[in-house]
Amino acid sequence: MNLGALKSGNFRAYVFGAAFGLLGLWMQRVAMGWLAWEMTGAPSFVGLVAMLLFAPAIVLSPLFGVLVDRVSVKRAILVVQGSNFLLCLLLWALVSLGKETPLMLAILSLLIGVVMAANHPVRMALTPRLVRREYVSSVVTIVAINFNVARMVGPAVGGVLIATIGVGHTLMVQWLLFVPYLFVLTRVTVRPRRDTGHAPEPFFKALLTGLRYVWQAAPVREAMFLGGALGLVARGALEVLPPLADGVFGRGADGLGLLTSVSGAGAVLGGFSQAALPPQAPGRLPFLSRLSIVMGLFLVVLLGMAGTWGMALTVAACMSFVTTLTAISIQTAVQLDLEDDMRGRVMSLWAVVAAGGAALGAGAIGVLADWLGFQTALIWTGSLSAICVTTYLFLARLKA
């Protein structure tokens, strides 16, 4: 299996600490989604909160990416995670005092979204530099598995805690989980950037250099486009699960936790499946990844057609399986040939595609759900996107 990066004690320490932080992150997402649903009962507001958590990445991640390529990446991640820690503390305090309102939740979602916009390029620039260069593809796989194990466990724990001790105390537990992560970040050692011999470019010229790289490298450009299409629809649907769990099937907070957790389980299986495949060659997105993208879009349609709770759980898990397998493959394709001094800029553009696509998709699906009904919205968005992507892949095949 492609797990060679675990030979590094430095990287193992990071994975251990990040497991706590990621568990807290997924508990936070469930708690904020449940607060949005509990306060308003509107799928559109749940979608808005999800969109505010991800949308800042569309505008800000490329700017943060330029900064990451110029500053100490270790110092940057400490600032980013420290800011997230303080915002989580503020959210817990407001909810515990009974001061939560839809406006307050929207504002805090936006602020956390800004911090996460910085976190994406910082994290993606940091983790490959915790190991030797030959382990970069292994790092991408292991980090994805770690993320999705938390995605499986965090929502289940969050849902149970919300149902038993309330959302305020759940947010307190989630906030405390960031403490071990911050401690580990102070202890890791980062490999120095490899000197390419080029003088630093002016800020916006450096930003354009990153954009030009993505546009001119055909495999990277295609990977970004296909990943964005999947993220817009499938990831967007997975970010607005409260209306499905409670609005369609009446399962409450426990049901939301279970639905998000089985999605996480599917994602973990997708991560391990990717790890079991032969190491990915640079320069081309594998056929399996292309097939997974189309399957993921058709699964959105199937989720919209789910008539039973068991079917909804099964389809959500399958959606997460294929989206995770594809996301790891795409990120590996982009990361393999990158120099360290370009990593922040290029991976920030991947953050725009992945997180920004999920944000726009969540917002759009939420609005459509208010108009058409949640499951009908899934059927229409999944069908149209699957047709468009299948047509693109067919034409690309003919051109090749």
Tab-separated table of C-alpha atoms in Angstrom:
chain	number	residue	atom	x	y	z
A	1	MET	CA	0.000	0.000	0.000
A	2	ASN	CA	1.052	3.586	-0.656
A	3	LEU	CA	1.719	4.417	3.030
A	4	GLY	CA	5.497	4.941	2.979
A	5	ALA	CA	5.285	8.440	4.507
A	6	LEU	CA	4.454	6.845	7.868
A	7	LYS	CA	8.116	5.832	8.132
A	8	SER	CA	8.740	9.455	9.146
A	9	GLY	CA	8.264	10.100	12.880
A	10	ASN	CA	7.783	13.764	12.082
A	11	PHE	CA	4.863	12.992	9.781
A	12	ARG	CA	3.367	10.418	12.186
A	13	ALA	CA	3.278	13.099	14.891
A	14	TYR	CA	1.448	15.454	12.532
A	15	VAL	CA	-1.106	12.786	11.596
A	16	PHE	CA	-1.742	12.055	15.284
A	17	GLY	CA	-2.296	15.714	16.171
A	18	ALA	CA	-4.334	16.441	13.063
A	19	ALA	CA	-6.687	13.564	13.946
A	20	PHE	CA	-7.879	15.555	16.981
A	21	GLY	CA	-8.230	18.797	15.030
A	22	LEU	CA	-10.130	17.100	12.211
A	23	LEU	CA	-12.452	15.365	14.661
A	24	GLY	CA	-13.231	18.803	16.095
A	25	LEU	CA	-13.717	20.228	12.608
A	26	TRP	CA	-16.350	17.640	11.664
A	27	MET	CA	-18.141	18.011	14.981
A	28	GLN	CA	-18.206	21.759	14.327
A	29	ARG	CA	-19.746	21.307	10.870
A	30	VAL	CA	-22.496	19.063	12.207
A	31	ALA	CA	-23.206	21.435	15.099
A	32	MET	CA	-23.376	24.501	12.843
A	33	GLY	CA	-25.556	22.715	10.292
A	34	TRP	CA	-27.892	21.569	13.064
A	35	LEU	CA	-28.041	25.084	14.568
A	36	ALA	CA	-28.965	26.477	11.148
A	37	TRP	CA	-31.727	23.892	10.706
A	38	GLU	CA	-32.993	24.151	14.302
A	39	MET	CA	-33.255	27.956	14.217
A	40	THR	CA	-34.959	28.296	10.830
A	41	GLY	CA	-36.146	24.932	9.478
A	42	ALA	CA	-35.140	26.229	6.018
A	43	PRO	CA	-32.936	24.194	3.641
A	44	SER	CA	-31.841	27.466	2.021
A	45	PHE	CA	-30.361	28.738	5.319
A	46	VAL	CA	-28.563	25.431	5.909
A	47	GLY	CA	-27.177	25.806	2.388
A	48	LEU	CA	-26.216	29.427	3.110
A	49	VAL	CA	-24.251	28.447	6.220
A	50	ALA	CA	-22.438	25.711	4.278
A	51	MET	CA	-21.761	28.185	1.465
A	52	LEU	CA	-20.338	30.797	3.866
A	53	LEU	CA	-18.002	28.180	5.325
A	54	PHE	CA	-16.578	27.383	1.884
A	55	ALA	CA	-17.202	30.391	-0.384
A	56	PRO	CA	-14.334	32.599	0.919
A	57	ALA	CA	-11.935	30.042	-0.547
A	58	ILE	CA	-13.093	31.064	-4.028
A	59	VAL	CA	-11.722	34.595	-3.656
A	60	LEU	CA	-9.136	34.397	-0.886
A	61	SER	CA	-7.343	31.045	-1.225
A	62	PRO	CA	-5.271	32.148	-4.282
A	63	LEU	CA	-4.110	35.250	-2.388
A	64	PHE	CA	-3.209	33.185	0.670
A	65	GLY	CA	-1.449	30.750	-1.672
A	66	VAL	CA	0.937	33.474	-2.842
A	67	LEU	CA	1.673	34.390	0.783
A	68	VAL	CA	2.326	30.763	1.733
A	69	ASP	CA	5.028	30.522	-0.941
A	70	ARG	CA	6.780	33.530	0.662
A	71	VAL	CA	6.558	32.977	4.430
A	72	SER	CA	7.359	30.287	6.975
A	73	VAL	CA	4.683	27.647	6.395
A	74	LYS	CA	4.952	26.436	9.996
A	75	ARG	CA	4.325	29.919	11.370
A	76	ALA	CA	1.452	30.333	8.916
A	77	ILE	CA	-0.366	27.185	10.013
A	78	LEU	CA	0.008	28.122	13.678
A	79	VAL	CA	-1.590	31.514	12.988
A	80	VAL	CA	-4.400	29.931	10.964
A	81	GLN	CA	-5.231	27.198	13.469
A	82	GLY	CA	-4.897	29.602	16.378
A	83	SER	CA	-7.472	31.875	14.719
A	84	ASN	CA	-9.815	28.946	14.179
A	85	PHE	CA	-9.394	27.990	17.842
A	86	LEU	CA	-10.477	31.485	18.967
A	87	LEU	CA	-13.483	31.594	16.622
A	88	CYS	CA	-14.645	28.196	17.896
A	89	LEU	CA	-14.337	29.525	21.442
A	90	LEU	CA	-16.504	32.522	20.509
A	91	LEU	CA	-19.167	30.312	18.899
A	92	TRP	CA	-19.313	28.077	21.980
A	93	ALA	CA	-19.569	31.098	24.298
A	94	LEU	CA	-22.430	32.681	22.330
A	95	VAL	CA	-24.433	29.446	22.123
A	96	SER	CA	-23.850	28.653	25.799
A	97	LEU	CA	-25.124	32.117	26.753
A	98	GLY	CA	-28.194	31.713	24.558
A	99	LYS	CA	-27.170	34.564	22.266
A	100	GLU	CA	-27.251	32.601	19.005
A	101	THR	CA	-29.232	34.083	16.125
A	102	PRO	CA	-29.304	33.286	12.405
A	103	LEU	CA	-27.352	36.486	11.705
A	104	MET	CA	-24.715	35.601	14.304
A	105	LEU	CA	-24.345	32.111	12.871
A	106	ALA	CA	-24.013	33.499	9.345
A	107	ILE	CA	-21.324	35.998	10.417
A	108	LEU	CA	-19.310	33.385	12.320
A	109	SER	CA	-19.646	30.973	9.397
A	110	LEU	CA	-18.162	33.624	7.129
A	111	LEU	CA	-15.263	34.347	9.540
A	112	ILE	CA	-14.497	30.633	9.933
A	113	GLY	CA	-14.720	30.357	6.144
A	114	VAL	CA	-12.056	33.063	5.768
A	115	VAL	CA	-9.754	31.158	8.133
A	116	MET	CA	-10.403	27.925	6.229
A	117	ALA	CA	-9.597	29.729	2.966
A	118	ALA	CA	-6.121	30.273	4.392
A	119	ASN	CA	-5.942	26.782	5.867
A	120	HIS	CA	-6.345	24.968	2.535
A	121	PRO	CA	-3.145	26.245	0.833
A	122	VAL	CA	-1.199	26.292	4.119
A	123	ARG	CA	-2.021	22.658	4.939
A	124	MET	CA	-1.387	21.460	1.382
A	125	ALA	CA	1.964	23.278	1.304
A	126	LEU	CA	2.972	22.008	4.752
A	127	THR	CA	2.296	18.273	4.640
A	128	PRO	CA	4.535	17.365	1.649
A	129	ARG	CA	7.399	19.153	3.416
A	130	LEU	CA	7.173	16.958	6.503
A	131	VAL	CA	8.749	14.060	4.544
A	132	ARG	CA	11.297	13.460	1.777
A	133	ARG	CA	10.093	14.321	-1.730
A	134	GLU	CA	9.697	10.697	-2.837
A	135	TYR	CA	6.874	10.258	-0.308
A	136	VAL	CA	4.666	13.110	-1.567
A	137	SER	CA	2.018	10.868	-3.171
A	138	SER	CA	1.891	8.792	0.034
A	139	VAL	CA	1.360	11.979	2.067
A	140	VAL	CA	-1.644	12.962	-0.056
A	141	THR	CA	-3.247	9.540	0.473
A	142	ILE	CA	-2.595	9.350	4.228
A	143	VAL	CA	-3.783	12.902	4.881
A	144	ALA	CA	-6.985	12.121	2.962
A	145	ILE	CA	-7.542	8.924	4.964
A	146	ASN	CA	-6.976	10.820	8.221
A	147	PHE	CA	-9.437	13.499	7.114
A	148	ASN	CA	-12.106	10.969	6.221
A	149	VAL	CA	-11.709	8.831	9.355
A	150	ALA	CA	-12.543	12.016	11.256
A	151	ARG	CA	-15.381	12.618	8.817
A	152	MET	CA	-16.753	9.197	9.737
A	153	VAL	CA	-16.319	9.456	13.530
A	154	GLY	CA	-16.829	13.197	14.124
A	155	PRO	CA	-20.429	13.543	12.899
A	156	ALA	CA	-21.558	10.423	14.774
A	157	VAL	CA	-20.012	11.720	17.991
A	158	GLY	CA	-21.367	15.199	17.302
A	159	GLY	CA	-24.885	13.931	16.606
A	160	VAL	CA	-24.953	11.817	19.775
A	161	LEU	CA	-23.567	14.669	21.900
A	162	ILE	CA	-26.064	17.170	20.488
A	163	ALA	CA	-28.906	14.788	21.317
A	164	THR	CA	-27.623	14.009	24.840
A	165	ILE	CA	-25.807	17.085	26.225
A	166	GLY	CA	-26.958	19.812	23.864
A	167	VAL	CA	-25.284	21.764	21.095
A	168	GLY	CA	-23.536	24.193	23.486
A	169	HIS	CA	-21.594	21.508	25.355
A	170	THR	CA	-20.886	19.757	22.052
A	171	LEU	CA	-19.199	22.931	20.800
A	172	MET	CA	-17.119	23.048	23.997
A	173	VAL	CA	-15.855	19.490	23.402
A	174	GLN	CA	-15.130	20.349	19.777
A	175	TRP	CA	-13.147	23.449	20.798
A	176	LEU	CA	-11.015	21.479	23.274
A	177	LEU	CA	-10.080	18.976	20.563
A	178	PHE	CA	-8.023	21.668	18.823
A	179	VAL	CA	-5.587	21.863	21.782
A	180	PRO	CA	-3.563	18.681	20.956
A	181	TYR	CA	-3.406	19.709	17.293
A	182	LEU	CA	-1.959	23.117	18.129
A	183	PHE	CA	0.605	21.507	20.456
A	184	VAL	CA	1.801	19.060	17.778
A	185	LEU	CA	2.085	21.871	15.213
A	186	THR	CA	4.594	23.631	17.470
A	187	ARG	CA	6.774	20.491	17.486
A	188	VAL	CA	6.947	19.352	13.839
A	189	THR	CA	9.981	19.990	11.631
A	190	VAL	CA	9.471	21.323	8.103
A	191	ARG	CA	11.808	20.439	5.218
A	192	PRO	CA	13.394	23.622	3.766
A	193	ARG	CA	12.152	24.793	0.386
A	194	ARG	CA	14.350	23.695	-2.492
A	195	ASP	CA	16.052	26.763	-3.941
A	196	THR	CA	15.065	27.152	-7.598
A	197	GLY	CA	17.407	30.106	-8.167
A	198	HIS	CA	14.563	32.476	-9.108
A	199	ALA	CA	14.106	35.867	-7.432
A	200	PRO	CA	10.696	36.393	-5.772
A	201	GLU	CA	8.149	37.931	-8.149
A	202	PRO	CA	5.855	40.842	-7.281
A	203	PHE	CA	2.711	39.644	-5.497
A	204	PHE	CA	0.188	39.751	-8.330
A	205	LYS	CA	2.718	38.592	-10.910
A	206	ALA	CA	3.359	35.567	-8.698
A	207	LEU	CA	-0.408	34.958	-8.573
A	208	LEU	CA	-0.573	35.078	-12.382
A	209	THR	CA	2.353	32.649	-12.586
A	210	GLY	CA	0.350	30.124	-10.589
A	211	LEU	CA	-2.714	30.632	-12.807
A	212	ARG	CA	-0.587	30.292	-15.948
A	213	TYR	CA	0.923	27.043	-14.674
A	214	VAL	CA	-2.513	25.497	-14.118
A	215	TRP	CA	-3.816	26.671	-17.494
A	216	GLN	CA	-0.796	25.550	-19.519
A	217	ALA	CA	-0.386	22.129	-17.869
A	218	ALA	CA	-3.152	20.201	-19.663
A	219	PRO	CA	-3.410	17.293	-17.139
A	220	VAL	CA	-3.648	19.751	-14.258
A	221	ARG	CA	-6.226	21.875	-16.083
A	222	GLU	CA	-8.400	18.849	-16.843
A	223	ALA	CA	-8.083	17.533	-13.288
A	224	MET	CA	-9.197	20.894	-11.901
A	225	PHE	CA	-12.199	21.056	-14.238
A	226	LEU	CA	-13.450	17.526	-13.559
A	227	GLY	CA	-12.845	17.836	-9.822
A	228	GLY	CA	-14.775	21.100	-9.811
A	229	ALA	CA	-17.759	19.547	-11.574
A	230	LEU	CA	-17.911	16.714	-9.051
A	231	GLY	CA	-17.390	19.051	-6.103
A	232	LEU	CA	-20.103	21.442	-7.267
A	233	VAL	CA	-22.820	18.786	-7.316
A	234	ALA	CA	-21.802	15.734	-5.246
A	235	ARG	CA	-19.810	17.539	-2.543
A	236	GLY	CA	-22.400	20.309	-2.525
A	237	ALA	CA	-25.154	17.756	-1.854
A	238	LEU	CA	-23.141	16.184	0.975
A	239	GLU	CA	-22.842	19.598	2.671
A	240	VAL	CA	-26.619	20.093	3.032
A	241	LEU	CA	-27.642	16.835	4.690
A	242	PRO	CA	-29.832	18.206	7.567
A	243	PRO	CA	-32.868	18.704	5.271
A	244	LEU	CA	-32.483	15.103	4.051
A	245	ALA	CA	-31.985	13.563	7.505
A	246	ASP	CA	-34.703	15.503	9.301
A	247	GLY	CA	-36.810	17.227	6.642
A	248	VAL	CA	-37.294	14.180	4.383
A	249	PHE	CA	-36.898	11.228	6.774
A	250	GLY	CA	-37.611	12.870	10.189
A	251	ARG	CA	-34.518	11.365	11.869
A	252	GLY	CA	-33.384	14.408	13.910
A	253	ALA	CA	-29.833	15.131	15.099
A	254	ASP	CA	-29.009	11.429	15.591
A	255	GLY	CA	-30.039	10.764	12.002
A	256	LEU	CA	-27.876	13.631	10.771
A	257	GLY	CA	-24.898	12.269	12.679
A	258	LEU	CA	-25.478	8.777	11.283
A	259	LEU	CA	-25.926	10.038	7.713
A	260	THR	CA	-22.745	12.104	7.857
A	261	SER	CA	-20.862	9.241	9.505
A	262	VAL	CA	-21.763	6.667	6.870
A	263	SER	CA	-20.635	9.244	4.324
A	264	GLY	CA	-17.365	9.357	6.218
A	265	ALA	CA	-17.161	5.561	6.227
A	266	GLY	CA	-17.537	5.544	2.461
A	267	ALA	CA	-14.833	8.162	2.210
A	268	VAL	CA	-12.465	6.114	4.398
A	269	LEU	CA	-13.003	3.083	2.164
A	270	GLY	CA	-12.324	5.304	-0.838
A	271	GLY	CA	-9.081	6.493	0.736
A	272	PHE	CA	-7.842	2.987	1.530
A	273	SER	CA	-8.885	1.812	-1.924
A	274	GLN	CA	-6.771	4.557	-3.474
A	275	ALA	CA	-3.871	3.578	-1.200
A	276	ALA	CA	-4.132	-0.030	-2.396
A	277	LEU	CA	-3.809	0.971	-6.048
A	278	PRO	CA	-0.379	1.157	-7.712
A	279	PRO	CA	1.399	4.525	-7.282
A	280	GLN	CA	-0.059	7.065	-9.675
A	281	ALA	CA	2.107	8.162	-12.601
A	282	PRO	CA	2.463	11.893	-13.220
A	283	GLY	CA	1.009	13.557	-16.284
A	284	ARG	CA	-2.419	11.917	-16.558
A	285	LEU	CA	-5.613	11.387	-14.582
A	286	PRO	CA	-6.275	7.616	-14.436
A	287	PHE	CA	-9.287	6.110	-16.207
A	288	LEU	CA	-10.687	4.888	-12.867
A	289	SER	CA	-10.803	8.473	-11.612
A	290	ARG	CA	-12.673	9.633	-14.704
A	291	LEU	CA	-15.172	6.808	-14.294
A	292	SER	CA	-15.602	7.654	-10.594
A	293	ILE	CA	-16.480	11.260	-11.459
A	294	VAL	CA	-19.347	10.157	-13.704
A	295	MET	CA	-20.520	7.587	-11.139
A	296	GLY	CA	-20.505	10.214	-8.393
A	297	LEU	CA	-22.799	12.497	-10.396
A	298	PHE	CA	-25.263	9.703	-11.179
A	299	LEU	CA	-25.292	8.780	-7.479
A	300	VAL	CA	-26.588	12.289	-6.702
A	301	VAL	CA	-29.609	11.426	-8.867
A	302	LEU	CA	-30.008	8.135	-7.002
A	303	LEU	CA	-29.895	9.965	-3.635
A	304	GLY	CA	-32.729	12.169	-4.880
A	305	MET	CA	-34.728	9.043	-5.726
A	306	ALA	CA	-34.084	7.302	-2.387
A	307	GLY	CA	-37.424	6.265	-0.912
A	308	THR	CA	-36.140	4.675	2.311
A	309	TRP	CA	-33.712	5.709	5.035
A	310	GLY	CA	-31.525	2.655	4.401
A	311	MET	CA	-31.223	3.506	0.715
A	312	ALA	CA	-30.317	7.120	1.527
A	313	LEU	CA	-27.553	5.925	3.881
A	314	THR	CA	-26.189	3.494	1.282
A	315	VAL	CA	-26.162	6.022	-1.557
A	316	ALA	CA	-24.552	8.734	0.608
A	317	ALA	CA	-21.772	6.290	1.547
A	318	CYS	CA	-21.218	5.399	-2.112
A	319	MET	CA	-21.127	9.080	-3.085
A	320	SER	CA	-18.425	9.721	-0.505
A	321	PHE	CA	-16.474	6.661	-1.662
A	322	VAL	CA	-16.193	7.845	-5.262
A	323	THR	CA	-15.693	11.544	-4.447
A	324	THR	CA	-12.831	10.724	-2.056
A	325	LEU	CA	-11.126	8.292	-4.418
A	326	THR	CA	-11.333	10.923	-7.157
A	327	ALA	CA	-10.199	13.819	-4.952
A	328	ILE	CA	-7.074	11.936	-3.829
A	329	SER	CA	-6.238	11.010	-7.418
A	330	ILE	CA	-6.709	14.592	-8.626
A	331	GLN	CA	-4.674	16.098	-5.808
A	332	THR	CA	-1.906	13.554	-6.400
A	333	ALA	CA	-1.869	14.394	-10.120
A	334	VAL	CA	-1.460	18.074	-9.273
A	335	GLN	CA	1.093	17.658	-6.442
A	336	LEU	CA	3.537	15.185	-8.026
A	337	ASP	CA	5.550	17.556	-10.227
A	338	LEU	CA	5.205	20.732	-8.140
A	339	GLU	CA	8.223	22.604	-6.831
A	340	ASP	CA	7.930	23.726	-3.195
A	341	ASP	CA	7.916	27.412	-4.126
A	342	MET	CA	4.838	26.861	-6.359
A	343	ARG	CA	2.950	24.527	-4.055
A	344	GLY	CA	0.989	27.170	-2.153
A	345	ARG	CA	-0.217	28.973	-5.280
A	346	VAL	CA	-1.237	25.930	-7.282
A	347	MET	CA	-2.859	24.061	-4.396
A	348	SER	CA	-4.747	27.212	-3.435
A	349	LEU	CA	-6.380	27.015	-6.865
A	350	TRP	CA	-7.316	23.411	-6.130
A	351	ALA	CA	-8.897	24.733	-2.898
A	352	VAL	CA	-10.912	27.181	-5.002
A	353	VAL	CA	-12.158	24.301	-7.139
A	354	ALA	CA	-12.830	21.825	-4.310
A	355	ALA	CA	-14.072	24.023	-1.470
A	356	GLY	CA	-15.492	26.761	-3.683
A	357	GLY	CA	-17.360	24.251	-5.804
A	358	ALA	CA	-18.860	22.636	-2.694
A	359	ALA	CA	-19.878	26.074	-1.387
A	360	LEU	CA	-21.629	27.127	-4.578
A	361	GLY	CA	-23.231	23.713	-4.945
A	362	ALA	CA	-24.531	23.717	-1.356
A	363	GLY	CA	-26.011	27.181	-1.785
A	364	ALA	CA	-27.615	26.362	-5.140
A	365	ILE	CA	-29.045	23.027	-3.967
A	366	GLY	CA	-30.452	24.706	-0.849
A	367	VAL	CA	-32.238	27.366	-2.924
A	368	LEU	CA	-33.544	24.794	-5.410
A	369	ALA	CA	-34.723	22.624	-2.512
A	370	ASP	CA	-36.886	25.462	-1.187
A	371	TRP	CA	-38.436	25.770	-4.637
A	372	LEU	CA	-38.643	22.183	-5.905
A	373	GLY	CA	-38.175	20.052	-2.797
A	374	PHE	CA	-34.860	18.610	-1.621
A	375	GLN	CA	-34.860	15.316	-3.480
A	376	THR	CA	-36.192	16.807	-6.725
A	377	ALA	CA	-33.367	19.365	-6.600
A	378	LEU	CA	-30.851	16.517	-6.328
A	379	ILE	CA	-32.376	14.692	-9.296
A	380	TRP	CA	-32.198	17.736	-11.572
A	381	THR	CA	-28.705	18.907	-10.603
A	382	GLY	CA	-27.262	15.386	-10.716
A	383	SER	CA	-28.822	14.575	-14.098
A	384	LEU	CA	-27.735	17.763	-15.852
A	385	SER	CA	-24.172	17.649	-14.515
A	386	ALA	CA	-23.766	13.936	-15.336
A	387	ILE	CA	-24.859	14.568	-18.924
A	388	CYS	CA	-22.473	17.526	-19.311
A	389	VAL	CA	-19.434	15.713	-17.873
A	390	THR	CA	-20.106	12.507	-19.819
A	391	THR	CA	-20.349	14.539	-23.025
A	392	TYR	CA	-17.064	16.311	-22.233
A	393	LEU	CA	-15.222	13.046	-21.574
A	394	PHE	CA	-16.624	11.495	-24.764
A	395	LEU	CA	-15.506	14.474	-26.891
A	396	ALA	CA	-12.091	14.504	-25.202
A	397	ARG	CA	-11.717	10.821	-26.005
A	398	LEU	CA	-12.555	11.443	-29.664
A	399	LYS	CA	-10.067	14.312	-29.841
A	400	ALA	CA	-7.325	12.138	-28.354
